[in-house]
Short mmCIF file of C-alpha atoms and ligand atoms in Angstrom, two decimals:
data_model
loop_
_atom_site.label_atom_id
_atom_site.label_comp_id
_atom_site.label_asym_id
_atom_site.label_seq_id
_atom_site.Cartn_x
_atom_site.Cartn_y
_atom_site.Cartn_z
CA PRO D 1 0.00 0.00 0.00
CA ALA D 2 0.99 3.66 -0.48
CA PRO D 3 2.55 5.32 2.60
CA VAL D 4 -0.29 6.44 4.82
CA ILE D 5 -0.19 9.69 6.81
CA VAL D 6 -2.23 9.76 10.02
CA ALA D 7 -2.79 12.88 12.14
CA ILE D 8 -3.78 12.42 15.79
CA ASP D 9 -4.66 15.58 17.71
CA GLY D 10 -6.35 16.43 20.98
CA PRO D 11 -5.79 17.95 24.40
CA SER D 12 -3.49 16.53 27.10
CA GLY D 13 -4.35 13.30 28.82
CA THR D 14 -6.58 11.86 26.09
CA GLY D 15 -4.13 9.04 25.36
CA LYS D 16 -2.61 10.56 22.19
CA SER D 17 0.92 9.26 22.75
CA SER D 18 0.01 5.76 23.90
CA THR D 19 -2.52 5.41 21.09
CA SER D 20 -0.23 6.81 18.39
CA ARG D 21 2.71 4.62 19.36
CA ALA D 22 0.61 1.45 19.56
CA VAL D 23 -1.07 2.17 16.23
CA ALA D 24 2.28 2.84 14.54
CA THR D 25 3.73 -0.36 16.00
CA ALA D 26 0.73 -2.45 14.95
CA LEU D 27 0.91 -1.23 11.34
CA GLY D 28 4.68 -0.90 10.96
CA LEU D 29 4.52 2.89 10.56
CA SER D 30 6.91 5.59 11.76
CA TYR D 31 5.85 7.80 14.65
CA LEU D 32 6.37 11.49 15.38
CA ASP D 33 5.63 13.13 18.73
CA THR D 34 5.43 16.85 17.91
CA GLY D 35 4.75 17.73 21.56
CA ALA D 36 8.19 16.30 22.36
CA GLN D 37 9.67 18.75 19.84
CA TYR D 38 7.99 21.75 21.49
CA ARG D 39 9.19 20.40 24.83
CA ALA D 40 12.75 19.90 23.56
CA ILE D 41 12.99 23.47 22.28
CA THR D 42 11.55 24.69 25.59
CA TRP D 43 14.07 22.60 27.54
CA TRP D 44 16.91 24.02 25.44
CA MET D 45 15.71 27.59 26.12
CA LEU D 46 15.48 26.95 29.86
CA THR D 47 18.97 25.43 30.02
CA ASN D 48 20.44 28.24 27.90
CA ASP D 49 18.96 31.05 29.98
CA VAL D 50 16.50 32.28 27.38
CA ASP D 51 13.60 34.06 29.12
CA VAL D 52 10.70 31.84 28.04
CA ASN D 53 8.19 34.53 29.01
CA ASP D 54 9.73 37.02 26.60
CA PRO D 55 8.32 36.19 23.12
CA ALA D 56 10.97 38.33 21.40
CA ALA D 57 13.80 36.46 23.14
CA VAL D 58 12.18 33.12 22.31
CA ALA D 59 11.70 34.15 18.66
CA ALA D 60 15.33 35.27 18.40
CA ALA D 61 16.56 31.90 19.69
CA ALA D 62 14.07 29.77 17.73
CA HIS D 63 16.57 28.69 15.09
CA LYS D 64 19.45 27.93 17.44
CA PRO D 65 18.87 24.38 18.67
CA ALA D 66 18.80 21.59 16.08
CA ILE D 67 15.96 19.27 17.07
CA VAL D 68 16.30 15.64 15.99
CA SER D 69 13.37 13.29 16.62
CA GLY D 70 13.56 9.50 16.68
CA THR D 71 10.65 8.07 14.67
CA ASN D 72 10.70 4.48 15.94
CA PRO D 73 7.48 4.01 17.95
CA ALA D 74 9.28 1.56 20.25
CA ALA D 75 11.92 4.10 21.30
CA PRO D 76 11.21 7.66 20.17
CA GLY D 77 14.11 9.63 21.64
CA ILE D 78 14.82 13.29 20.98
CA THR D 79 17.93 15.48 20.98
CA ALA D 80 18.37 19.26 21.12
CA ASP D 81 21.67 20.48 19.77
CA GLY D 82 23.03 16.95 19.95
CA VAL D 83 22.13 16.52 23.63
CA ASP D 84 19.70 13.76 24.60
CA ALA D 85 16.61 15.51 25.96
CA THR D 86 14.30 12.47 26.14
CA GLY D 87 14.15 12.45 29.95
CA PRO D 88 14.40 16.17 30.77
CA ILE D 89 11.51 17.18 28.48
CA ARG D 90 9.06 15.50 30.89
CA THR D 91 9.97 17.60 33.94
CA GLN D 92 7.46 19.96 35.55
CA GLU D 93 9.60 22.98 34.65
CA VAL D 94 9.34 22.15 30.95
CA THR D 95 5.63 21.30 31.19
CA ALA D 96 4.93 24.64 32.87
CA ALA D 97 6.85 26.65 30.24
CA VAL D 98 5.99 24.81 27.01
CA SER D 99 2.68 26.56 26.22
CA ALA D 100 4.32 30.00 26.28
CA VAL D 101 7.15 28.88 24.00
CA SER D 102 4.87 27.06 21.58
CA ALA D 103 2.66 30.14 21.18
CA VAL D 104 5.53 32.06 19.51
CA PRO D 105 4.98 32.11 15.70
CA GLU D 106 8.70 31.72 14.87
CA ILE D 107 8.82 28.53 16.96
CA ARG D 108 5.75 27.14 15.22
CA ALA D 109 7.02 27.99 11.74
CA GLN D 110 10.30 26.29 12.48
CA LEU D 111 8.80 23.08 13.88
CA THR D 112 5.97 22.89 11.34
CA GLU D 113 8.52 22.83 8.53
CA LEU D 114 10.55 20.14 10.30
CA GLN D 115 7.41 18.06 10.91
CA ARG D 116 6.34 18.22 7.26
CA ARG D 117 9.81 17.14 6.15
CA ILE D 118 9.79 14.16 8.51
CA ALA D 119 6.31 13.11 7.34
CA VAL D 120 7.25 13.27 3.66
CA GLU D 121 10.43 11.28 4.23
CA ALA D 122 8.69 8.44 6.11
CA GLU D 123 8.69 5.77 3.44
CA THR D 124 6.40 3.33 5.19
CA GLY D 125 3.94 5.98 6.36
CA ILE D 126 3.70 7.76 9.69
CA VAL D 127 1.49 8.56 12.66
CA VAL D 128 1.98 12.20 13.72
CA GLU D 129 0.53 13.36 17.03
CA GLY D 130 0.06 16.88 18.33
CA ARG D 131 -2.40 19.75 18.56
CA ASP D 132 -2.44 21.26 15.05
CA ILE D 133 -1.45 18.35 12.82
CA GLY D 134 -4.82 17.96 11.06
CA THR D 135 -5.47 21.71 10.84
CA THR D 136 -2.05 23.14 9.97
CA VAL D 137 0.89 20.76 9.67
CA LEU D 138 -0.64 18.03 7.48
CA PRO D 139 -4.03 19.26 6.22
CA ASP D 140 -3.94 16.56 3.51
CA ALA D 141 -3.41 13.65 5.92
CA ASP D 142 -5.13 10.41 4.87
CA LEU D 143 -6.82 10.12 8.25
CA LYS D 144 -7.38 12.69 10.99
CA VAL D 145 -8.39 11.62 14.46
CA PHE D 146 -9.27 14.01 17.29
CA LEU D 147 -9.14 12.36 20.72
CA THR D 148 -11.19 13.75 23.61
CA ALA D 149 -11.97 12.63 27.18
CA SER D 150 -13.63 14.13 30.23
CA PRO D 151 -11.42 16.41 32.35
CA GLU D 152 -11.66 13.89 35.21
CA ALA D 153 -10.47 10.98 33.05
CA ARG D 154 -7.64 13.07 31.63
CA ALA D 155 -6.39 14.19 35.03
CA ALA D 156 -6.58 10.64 36.39
CA ARG D 157 -4.52 9.29 33.49
CA ARG D 158 -1.98 12.07 33.71
CA SER D 159 -1.51 11.65 37.44
CA GLY D 160 -1.05 7.90 36.93
CA GLU D 161 1.65 8.64 34.32
CA LEU D 162 3.46 11.09 36.58
CA ARG D 163 3.48 8.55 39.34
CA GLY D 164 4.77 5.83 37.02
CA ALA D 165 7.52 8.07 35.70
CA ASP D 166 9.41 8.75 38.88
CA GLY D 167 7.90 6.35 41.40
CA ALA D 168 6.96 9.27 43.64
CA ALA D 169 3.75 9.52 45.61
CA LYS D 170 0.55 10.09 43.69
CA PRO D 171 0.31 13.79 42.78
CA ASP D 172 -2.76 15.63 43.93
CA LEU D 173 -5.53 14.99 41.43
CA ALA D 174 -7.17 18.41 41.70
CA GLY D 175 -3.82 20.14 41.13
CA THR D 176 -3.05 17.94 38.11
CA GLN D 177 -6.47 18.68 36.64
CA ALA D 178 -6.08 22.42 37.17
CA ALA D 179 -2.61 22.49 35.53
CA LEU D 180 -3.84 20.41 32.61
CA LEU D 181 -6.89 22.60 31.98
CA GLN D 182 -4.72 25.70 32.17
CA ARG D 183 -2.31 24.31 29.54
CA ASP D 184 -5.22 23.33 27.25
CA SER D 185 -6.76 26.75 27.61
CA ALA D 186 -3.43 28.40 26.69
CA ASP D 187 -3.00 26.00 23.73
CA SER D 188 -6.57 26.60 22.53
CA SER D 189 -6.53 30.38 22.80
CA ARG D 190 -3.21 31.22 21.13
CA THR D 191 -3.38 33.05 17.81
CA THR D 192 -1.10 30.86 15.71
CA SER D 193 -2.48 27.36 14.99
CA PRO D 194 -4.39 26.79 18.23
CA LEU D 195 -5.54 23.38 19.44
CA ARG D 196 -8.63 22.81 17.30
CA GLN D 197 -10.44 19.90 15.72
CA ALA D 198 -10.13 19.87 11.92
CA GLY D 199 -13.46 19.90 10.10
CA ASP D 200 -12.69 16.51 8.52
CA ALA D 201 -11.28 14.88 11.68
CA LEU D 202 -13.07 11.96 13.31
CA GLU D 203 -13.65 12.54 17.00
CA VAL D 204 -13.07 9.61 19.35
CA ASP D 205 -14.20 10.15 22.96
CA THR D 206 -11.89 7.89 24.98
CA THR D 207 -13.49 8.52 28.41
CA GLU D 208 -15.10 5.09 28.63
CA LEU D 209 -12.67 3.20 26.39
CA THR D 210 -9.55 1.20 27.21
CA LEU D 211 -6.31 1.93 25.33
CA GLU D 212 -6.75 -1.35 23.43
CA GLN D 213 -10.22 -0.29 22.27
CA VAL D 214 -9.01 3.10 21.04
CA VAL D 215 -6.07 1.51 19.22
CA GLU D 216 -8.35 -1.04 17.57
CA CYS D 217 -10.70 1.73 16.48
CA VAL D 218 -7.91 3.81 14.90
CA VAL D 219 -6.25 0.78 13.26
CA THR D 220 -9.61 -0.13 11.69
CA LEU D 221 -10.06 3.42 10.39
CA ILE D 222 -6.57 3.35 8.83
CA ARG D 223 -7.14 -0.04 7.18
CA GLU D 224 -10.31 1.35 5.60
CA LYS D 225 -8.19 4.07 3.99
CA GLN D 226 -5.47 1.77 2.68
O1 C5P P 1 1.73 16.54 23.74
P1 C5P P 1 2.45 17.25 24.85
O2 C5P P 1 1.62 17.41 26.07
O3 C5P P 1 3.80 16.67 25.12
O4 C5P P 1 2.71 18.72 24.25
C1 C5P P 1 3.33 19.69 25.03
C2 C5P P 1 2.92 21.08 24.57
O5 C5P P 1 3.48 21.35 23.29
C3 C5P P 1 1.45 21.36 24.43
O6 C5P P 1 0.84 21.72 25.67
C4 C5P P 1 1.44 22.52 23.46
O7 C5P P 1 1.70 23.74 24.12
C5 C5P P 1 2.63 22.23 22.57
N1 C5P P 1 2.27 21.60 21.30
C6 C5P P 1 1.84 22.42 20.28
N2 C5P P 1 1.57 21.90 19.04
C7 C5P P 1 1.72 20.59 18.80
C8 C5P P 1 2.14 19.72 19.84
C9 C5P P 1 2.39 20.26 21.09
O8 C5P P 1 1.70 23.62 20.48
N3 C5P P 1 1.49 20.11 17.58
#
């Protein structure tokens, strides 16, 4: 079959990453986590003393770090300026700063171009996950999926992930939910390519579904396109 391009968008905690990786693995496709790219650029800014709350400073530094994304769904690492950023991009500092950095148009232009290049070069096809893939990055994708879930389900999943990541005590659920809603509101209200469902995207509400059920649903939708 011809290489298939799949766009998976949605807010945080809807299972985008787990779903995208499992779908790519099941179908032998490449995988691109665009959120990891925004996080890697943010991490680079924080470690190089760029004031992430100063859009002009962020714009001026946008081209400095070379971001290289692994596209193997089994081990999608990422480097910024040759330094492995796979672990550090998941810290709370990066999570708290990423929405401000990703709202800067120069940052978006830079990463959008990189994302399109990676998608075109994926010979076996690719699953690309993010916030603006179906609307802006790959408007001609073969399949667009928009994942949603209730705020409660999203916060519960996210707090489970945080706990799994560092083995620490369960973070406060109300605090996790508040931080997550704040990030979604920032991502949805920015001027340049906000988080938005594309008109031709299929919405999948994952609130009552297991990961396996969501993966099966998306795999079926892709097979119908191939
Ligand atoms: O998916 P993840 O939660 O890792 O994304 C981190 C942040 O990166 C999002 O909150 C958003 O600010 C930004 N992002 C974006 N556009 C994308 C992917 C992520 O603005 N396509």
